[in-house]
Amino acid sequence: MTLLLANKALNPPVLLAPMAGITDRPFRDLVMRFGAGMVVSEMVASQEMVQAKPGVRERAELSADVENTAVQLAGREAHWMAEAARQVADRGARVVDINMGCPAKKVTNGYSGSALLKTPDHALTLIEAVVEAVDVPVTLKTRLGWDDNLLNAPDVARRAQDAGICMVTIHGRTRCQFYKGSADWQAIRAVKETVSIPVIANGDIVDTDAARVALDQSGADGVMVGRGAQGKPWLLAQICHDLYGAAAPEIPTGDDLIEMVRGHYQAMLGFYGADLGLRVARKHLGWYMDEAGTPAALRRAVLTTRDTDEVIRLLGDALSADAEAAA
């Protein structure tokens, strides 16, 4: 199944969600090597990026010129959003995504992210500014509403479509739910029935079965996978295969898994530098070891040593089938 974002084809419609501190370039590159319709960068604060605040551009090393990569921008002022969109488009971004879904207090307290659902007129000025600033497709990611008393995603999506947004992704929770409870995929159907642009369902899509039910309940045109891909960068490719007949991924086991995780680890060290990379990598290594059932003592050794060569050595034991004996 192919979706069209303006003149850009998206196939299959299985996307990697933007996740702060997780969907950095090394992880996005790994997910794309297995196979996915599109990956989305970590949320980038528009004003900080334009003003070249230290660390922002490095953290968001966007792979902007890489096929099927979208760059997600957040902000509360049209000027900064438009200028940041121009910058990433000039650097080769194929798609610009607007964040209206982040529930974090440090974002919503600045009237960005999902706080924009409370001020849809103002949100529209940001959308219009970004659409006018770039020639590439502009998409929107948001939630069902701010809380149960303000479930305005259908109206926001309709107005966004009228302003030139070419796809909208809906996380099936309100902002005030954060990530508690279960995503309400059925509620996404109201958005799908309101707009003619593609609608992507997001929230709690952790495997093929969940993706299938989410599509059935929401009527959406595709799915976006977030936390389910942690420790399983092949998950999106597996969903693409199961639902849309794409090539089946070769899910690594044994020595192949060890080699993949070591490669991901070294990519993080190269991207961030040894000191920061070692710290950033710990969460990813933890998720891999969760999947592998690594014993607690061996897991602790991997996550606490500050010797990068020792980490690489220990991963061989931590991810092997006989990890229990190695511990």
CSV table of C-alpha atoms in Angstrom, one decimal:
chain,number,residue,atom,x,y,z
A,1,MET,CA,0.0,0.0,0.0
A,2,THR,CA,1.4,3.4,-1.0
A,3,LEU,CA,0.4,6.7,0.5
A,4,LEU,CA,1.1,10.0,-1.3
A,5,LEU,CA,2.3,13.0,0.7
A,6,ALA,CA,1.8,15.6,-2.0
A,7,ASN,CA,4.1,14.1,-4.7
A,8,LYS,CA,6.1,11.9,-2.3
A,9,ALA,CA,5.3,8.2,-2.1
A,10,LEU,CA,5.3,6.5,1.3
A,11,ASN,CA,5.4,2.7,1.1
A,12,PRO,CA,4.6,0.8,3.2
A,13,PRO,CA,2.8,3.1,5.6
A,14,VAL,CA,4.6,2.0,8.7
A,15,LEU,CA,6.5,4.8,10.4
A,16,LEU,CA,9.0,5.2,13.3
A,17,ALA,CA,7.7,7.7,15.8
A,18,PRO,CA,9.9,10.5,17.0
A,19,MET,CA,11.1,9.8,20.6
A,20,ALA,CA,13.3,12.2,22.5
A,21,GLY,CA,16.7,10.7,23.3
A,22,ILE,CA,15.9,7.5,21.4
A,23,THR,CA,15.3,8.1,17.7
A,24,ASP,CA,18.7,9.6,17.0
A,25,ARG,CA,20.5,9.1,13.8
A,26,PRO,CA,22.2,5.8,14.7
A,27,PHE,CA,18.8,4.2,15.7
A,28,ARG,CA,16.9,5.7,12.7
A,29,ASP,CA,19.6,4.4,10.4
A,30,LEU,CA,19.4,0.9,11.9
A,31,VAL,CA,15.6,0.8,11.6
A,32,MET,CA,15.7,1.9,8.0
A,33,ARG,CA,18.3,-0.8,7.2
A,34,PHE,CA,15.7,-3.4,8.3
A,35,GLY,CA,12.9,-1.6,6.4
A,36,ALA,CA,10.3,1.0,7.3
A,37,GLY,CA,8.1,3.4,5.3
A,38,MET,CA,9.5,6.5,7.1
A,39,VAL,CA,11.5,7.5,10.2
A,40,VAL,CA,11.1,10.7,12.1
A,41,SER,CA,13.8,12.7,13.8
A,42,GLU,CA,13.8,13.5,17.5
A,43,MET,CA,11.8,16.6,18.2
A,44,VAL,CA,13.9,19.7,17.4
A,45,ALA,CA,13.1,23.0,19.2
A,46,SER,CA,12.8,25.5,16.4
A,47,GLN,CA,14.1,28.6,18.0
A,48,GLU,CA,17.1,26.8,19.6
A,49,MET,CA,18.0,25.3,16.3
A,50,VAL,CA,17.9,28.6,14.4
A,51,GLN,CA,19.9,30.3,17.1
A,52,ALA,CA,22.4,27.4,17.0
A,53,LYS,CA,22.0,26.6,20.7
A,54,PRO,CA,24.9,24.3,21.7
A,55,GLY,CA,23.9,20.6,21.4
A,56,VAL,CA,20.7,21.1,19.5
A,57,ARG,CA,22.0,20.6,16.0
A,58,GLU,CA,24.3,17.8,17.1
A,59,ARG,CA,21.4,16.0,18.9
A,60,ALA,CA,19.2,16.5,15.9
A,61,GLU,CA,21.8,15.5,13.3
A,62,LEU,CA,18.9,15.0,11.1
A,63,SER,CA,19.8,12.7,8.2
A,64,ALA,CA,17.7,15.4,6.5
A,65,ASP,CA,18.9,14.4,3.1
A,66,VAL,CA,18.2,10.7,3.6
A,67,GLU,CA,15.3,9.3,1.8
A,68,ASN,CA,12.2,8.6,3.9
A,69,THR,CA,13.4,10.7,6.8
A,70,ALA,CA,11.1,13.4,8.3
A,71,VAL,CA,12.4,16.2,10.5
A,72,GLN,CA,10.1,17.1,13.4
A,73,LEU,CA,10.0,20.7,14.6
A,74,ALA,CA,8.4,22.1,17.8
A,75,GLY,CA,7.8,25.7,18.8
A,76,ARG,CA,5.2,28.3,19.7
A,77,GLU,CA,6.2,31.2,17.4
A,78,ALA,CA,5.5,31.2,13.7
A,79,HIS,CA,8.7,33.1,12.9
A,80,TRP,CA,11.0,30.5,14.5
A,81,MET,CA,9.0,27.6,13.1
A,82,ALA,CA,9.2,28.9,9.6
A,83,GLU,CA,12.9,29.7,9.8
A,84,ALA,CA,13.7,26.3,11.2
A,85,ALA,CA,11.7,24.7,8.5
A,86,ARG,CA,13.6,26.6,5.8
A,87,GLN,CA,16.9,25.6,7.3
A,88,VAL,CA,16.1,21.9,7.4
A,89,ALA,CA,14.6,22.0,3.9
A,90,ASP,CA,17.7,23.7,2.6
A,91,ARG,CA,19.7,20.9,4.2
A,92,GLY,CA,17.7,18.4,2.2
A,93,ALA,CA,14.8,17.5,4.4
A,94,ARG,CA,12.2,15.5,2.4
A,95,VAL,CA,9.4,16.0,4.9
A,96,VAL,CA,8.8,18.5,7.7
A,97,ASP,CA,6.6,17.3,10.7
A,98,ILE,CA,5.1,19.7,13.2
A,99,ASN,CA,4.9,18.5,16.8
A,100,MET,CA,1.5,19.2,18.5
A,101,GLY,CA,1.6,16.0,20.5
A,102,CYS,CA,4.5,16.1,23.0
A,103,PRO,CA,2.9,15.9,26.5
A,104,ALA,CA,6.1,16.7,28.5
A,105,LYS,CA,5.6,19.5,31.0
A,106,LYS,CA,8.8,21.3,29.9
A,107,VAL,CA,7.3,21.5,26.4
A,108,THR,CA,3.7,22.3,27.3
A,109,ASN,CA,4.7,24.8,29.9
A,110,GLY,CA,6.3,26.7,27.0
A,111,TYR,CA,3.0,26.5,25.1
A,112,SER,CA,4.4,24.1,22.6
A,113,GLY,CA,3.7,20.5,21.8
A,114,SER,CA,0.2,19.3,22.8
A,115,ALA,CA,-0.4,22.6,24.6
A,116,LEU,CA,-1.2,24.0,21.1
A,117,LEU,CA,-4.4,21.9,21.2
A,118,LYS,CA,-5.7,24.4,23.7
A,119,THR,CA,-5.1,27.3,21.3
A,120,PRO,CA,-6.0,26.0,17.8
A,121,ASP,CA,-6.2,29.5,16.3
A,122,HIS,CA,-2.6,30.1,17.3
A,123,ALA,CA,-1.6,26.6,16.3
A,124,LEU,CA,-2.9,27.3,12.8
A,125,THR,CA,-0.6,30.3,12.4
A,126,LEU,CA,2.4,28.0,13.0
A,127,ILE,CA,1.1,25.5,10.5
A,128,GLU,CA,0.5,28.2,7.9
A,129,ALA,CA,3.9,29.7,8.4
A,130,VAL,CA,5.7,26.3,8.0
A,131,VAL,CA,3.6,25.3,4.9
A,132,GLU,CA,4.3,28.7,3.3
A,133,ALA,CA,8.1,28.5,4.1
A,134,VAL,CA,8.9,25.2,2.4
A,135,ASP,CA,8.2,23.4,-0.8
A,136,VAL,CA,8.4,19.9,0.8
A,137,PRO,CA,5.4,18.1,2.3
A,138,VAL,CA,4.5,19.2,5.8
A,139,THR,CA,2.8,16.8,8.2
A,140,LEU,CA,1.3,17.1,11.7
A,141,LYS,CA,1.5,14.8,14.8
A,142,THR,CA,-0.9,15.4,17.6
A,143,ARG,CA,-3.2,13.8,20.1
A,144,LEU,CA,-6.9,13.3,20.6
A,145,GLY,CA,-7.1,16.5,22.6
A,146,TRP,CA,-5.9,18.2,25.7
A,147,ASP,CA,-8.2,16.2,28.0
A,148,ASP,CA,-11.5,14.5,28.0
A,149,ASN,CA,-13.3,17.8,27.9
A,150,LEU,CA,-11.3,19.0,24.9
A,151,LEU,CA,-11.3,16.3,22.3
A,152,ASN,CA,-10.7,18.6,19.3
A,153,ALA,CA,-8.4,16.5,17.1
A,154,PRO,CA,-11.0,16.2,14.2
A,155,ASP,CA,-11.4,20.0,14.0
A,156,VAL,CA,-7.6,20.6,14.3
A,157,ALA,CA,-7.0,18.1,11.6
A,158,ARG,CA,-9.6,19.6,9.3
A,159,ARG,CA,-8.2,23.1,9.7
A,160,ALA,CA,-4.6,21.8,9.3
A,161,GLN,CA,-5.6,20.1,6.0
A,162,ASP,CA,-7.2,23.3,4.8
A,163,ALA,CA,-3.9,25.1,5.6
A,164,GLY,CA,-1.9,22.6,3.5
A,165,ILE,CA,-0.9,19.8,5.9
A,166,CYS,CA,-0.7,16.6,3.8
A,167,MET,CA,-0.8,13.9,6.5
A,168,VAL,CA,-1.8,13.8,10.2
A,169,THR,CA,-0.7,11.3,12.8
A,170,ILE,CA,-2.9,10.9,15.9
A,171,HIS,CA,-1.7,9.4,19.2
A,172,GLY,CA,-4.8,7.8,20.6
A,173,ARG,CA,-4.5,9.5,24.0
A,174,THR,CA,-5.1,13.0,25.3
A,175,ARG,CA,-2.3,15.1,26.6
A,176,CYS,CA,-3.5,14.7,30.2
A,177,GLN,CA,-3.3,10.9,29.9
A,178,PHE,CA,0.4,11.1,29.0
A,179,TYR,CA,1.2,7.4,28.4
A,180,LYS,CA,-1.2,6.0,31.0
A,181,GLY,CA,-4.1,3.7,30.2
A,182,SER,CA,-4.6,2.4,26.7
A,183,ALA,CA,-4.5,4.2,23.4
A,184,ASP,CA,-8.1,4.7,22.0
A,185,TRP,CA,-7.7,3.7,18.4
A,186,GLN,CA,-11.4,3.8,17.8
A,187,ALA,CA,-11.4,7.6,18.7
A,188,ILE,CA,-9.0,8.2,15.8
A,189,ARG,CA,-11.8,7.2,13.4
A,190,ALA,CA,-13.4,10.6,14.0
A,191,VAL,CA,-10.3,12.2,12.5
A,192,LYS,CA,-10.2,9.9,9.6
A,193,GLU,CA,-13.9,10.6,8.8
A,194,THR,CA,-13.2,14.4,8.9
A,195,VAL,CA,-10.3,14.7,6.5
A,196,SER,CA,-9.3,13.4,3.1
A,197,ILE,CA,-5.5,13.4,3.7
A,198,PRO,CA,-3.8,10.3,5.1
A,199,VAL,CA,-4.3,9.6,8.8
A,200,ILE,CA,-1.7,7.5,10.7
A,201,ALA,CA,-2.6,5.8,14.0
A,202,ASN,CA,-0.1,5.9,16.9
A,203,GLY,CA,0.0,4.7,20.5
A,204,ASP,CA,0.5,1.2,21.9
A,205,ILE,CA,1.4,-0.4,18.5
A,206,VAL,CA,3.9,-2.9,19.8
A,207,ASP,CA,3.5,-5.8,17.3
A,208,THR,CA,1.7,-6.8,14.1
A,209,ASP,CA,-1.5,-7.9,16.0
A,210,ALA,CA,-1.7,-4.5,17.6
A,211,ALA,CA,-1.1,-2.7,14.3
A,212,ARG,CA,-3.8,-4.8,12.6
A,213,VAL,CA,-6.4,-4.0,15.3
A,214,ALA,CA,-5.4,-0.3,15.4
A,215,LEU,CA,-6.0,-0.1,11.6
A,216,ASP,CA,-9.3,-1.9,11.9
A,217,GLN,CA,-10.6,0.3,14.7
A,218,SER,CA,-9.3,3.6,13.5
A,219,GLY,CA,-9.8,3.2,9.7
A,220,ALA,CA,-6.4,4.9,9.5
A,221,ASP,CA,-4.2,4.6,6.4
A,222,GLY,CA,-1.1,3.4,8.3
A,223,VAL,CA,0.6,3.1,11.7
A,224,MET,CA,3.4,4.7,13.6
A,225,VAL,CA,5.4,2.6,16.0
A,226,GLY,CA,7.2,4.1,19.0
A,227,ARG,CA,8.2,2.3,22.2
A,228,GLY,CA,7.5,-1.1,20.7
A,229,ALA,CA,10.7,-0.7,18.6
A,230,GLN,CA,13.0,-0.3,21.6
A,231,GLY,CA,15.3,-3.2,21.5
A,232,LYS,CA,13.7,-4.5,18.3
A,233,PRO,CA,14.7,-2.2,15.4
A,234,TRP,CA,13.4,-4.9,13.0
A,235,LEU,CA,9.8,-4.5,14.3
A,236,LEU,CA,8.7,-2.0,11.7
A,237,ALA,CA,10.0,-4.2,8.9
A,238,GLN,CA,8.2,-7.2,10.4
A,239,ILE,CA,4.9,-5.2,10.5
A,240,CYS,CA,5.6,-4.1,6.9
A,241,HIS,CA,5.9,-7.7,5.9
A,242,ASP,CA,3.0,-9.1,7.8
A,243,LEU,CA,0.5,-6.4,6.8
A,244,TYR,CA,1.7,-5.2,3.4
A,245,GLY,CA,3.8,-8.1,1.9
A,246,ALA,CA,7.1,-6.3,2.1
A,247,ALA,CA,10.3,-8.4,2.2
A,248,ALA,CA,10.6,-10.2,5.5
A,249,PRO,CA,13.4,-8.9,7.7
A,250,GLU,CA,16.2,-11.3,8.8
A,251,ILE,CA,15.7,-11.0,12.5
A,252,PRO,CA,19.2,-11.4,14.0
A,253,THR,CA,19.9,-14.1,16.6
A,254,GLY,CA,23.1,-15.6,18.1
A,255,ASP,CA,26.3,-14.1,16.6
A,256,ASP,CA,24.3,-12.0,14.2
A,257,LEU,CA,22.5,-10.3,17.1
A,258,ILE,CA,25.7,-9.7,18.9
A,259,GLU,CA,27.3,-8.2,15.8
A,260,MET,CA,24.2,-5.9,15.2
A,261,VAL,CA,24.2,-4.6,18.8
A,262,ARG,CA,27.9,-4.0,18.8
A,263,GLY,CA,27.6,-2.1,15.5
A,264,HIS,CA,24.8,0.0,17.0
A,265,TYR,CA,26.9,0.7,20.0
A,266,GLN,CA,29.9,1.7,18.0
A,267,ALA,CA,27.7,3.9,15.8
A,268,MET,CA,26.5,5.8,18.9
A,269,LEU,CA,30.1,6.2,20.2
A,270,GLY,CA,31.0,7.6,16.8
A,271,PHE,CA,28.0,9.9,16.7
A,272,TYR,CA,28.2,11.4,20.2
A,273,GLY,CA,31.8,10.8,21.1
A,274,ALA,CA,32.9,8.2,23.6
A,275,ASP,CA,31.9,9.9,26.9
A,276,LEU,CA,28.3,10.9,25.9
A,277,GLY,CA,27.9,8.0,23.6
A,278,LEU,CA,28.6,5.5,26.4
A,279,ARG,CA,25.8,7.1,28.5
A,280,VAL,CA,23.3,7.5,25.7
A,281,ALA,CA,23.8,3.9,24.6
A,282,ARG,CA,22.9,2.4,28.0
A,283,LYS,CA,19.2,2.6,27.5
A,284,HIS,CA,19.4,0.9,24.1
A,285,LEU,CA,21.7,-1.8,25.5
A,286,GLY,CA,19.3,-2.3,28.3
A,287,TRP,CA,16.4,-2.9,25.9
A,288,TYR,CA,18.5,-5.4,23.9
A,289,MET,CA,19.3,-7.3,27.1
A,290,ASP,CA,15.7,-7.2,28.1
A,291,GLU,CA,14.8,-9.0,24.9
A,292,ALA,CA,17.7,-11.4,25.4
A,293,GLY,CA,16.9,-12.2,29.0
A,294,THR,CA,20.4,-11.3,30.2
A,295,PRO,CA,21.0,-12.2,33.9
A,296,ALA,CA,21.0,-9.3,36.3
A,297,ALA,CA,24.7,-9.4,37.2
A,298,LEU,CA,25.9,-9.4,33.6
A,299,ARG,CA,23.4,-6.7,32.7
A,300,ARG,CA,24.7,-4.6,35.6
A,301,ALA,CA,28.3,-5.1,34.4
A,302,VAL,CA,27.4,-3.9,30.9
A,303,LEU,CA,25.6,-0.9,32.0
A,304,THR,CA,28.0,0.3,34.7
A,305,THR,CA,31.5,-0.1,33.1
A,306,ARG,CA,33.0,3.1,31.6
A,307,ASP,CA,35.4,1.1,29.4
A,308,THR,CA,33.9,1.0,26.0
A,309,ASP,CA,36.1,-1.9,24.9
A,310,GLU,CA,34.9,-3.8,27.9
A,311,VAL,CA,31.3,-3.1,27.0
A,312,ILE,CA,31.9,-4.5,23.5
A,313,ARG,CA,33.5,-7.6,25.0
A,314,LEU,CA,30.7,-8.2,27.6
A,315,LEU,CA,28.0,-7.9,25.0
A,316,GLY,CA,29.1,-11.2,23.5
A,317,ASP,CA,28.2,-12.9,26.8
A,318,ALA,CA,25.2,-10.7,27.6
A,319,LEU,CA,23.4,-11.5,24.3
A,320,SER,CA,24.4,-15.1,23.8
A,321,ALA,CA,22.1,-18.0,24.3
A,322,ASP,CA,24.3,-19.2,27.2
A,323,ALA,CA,24.3,-15.8,29.0
A,324,GLU,CA,23.2,-17.5,32.2
A,325,ALA,CA,26.3,-19.6,32.3
A,326,ALA,CA,28.5,-16.7,31.4
A,327,ALA,CA,27.1,-14.8,34.4
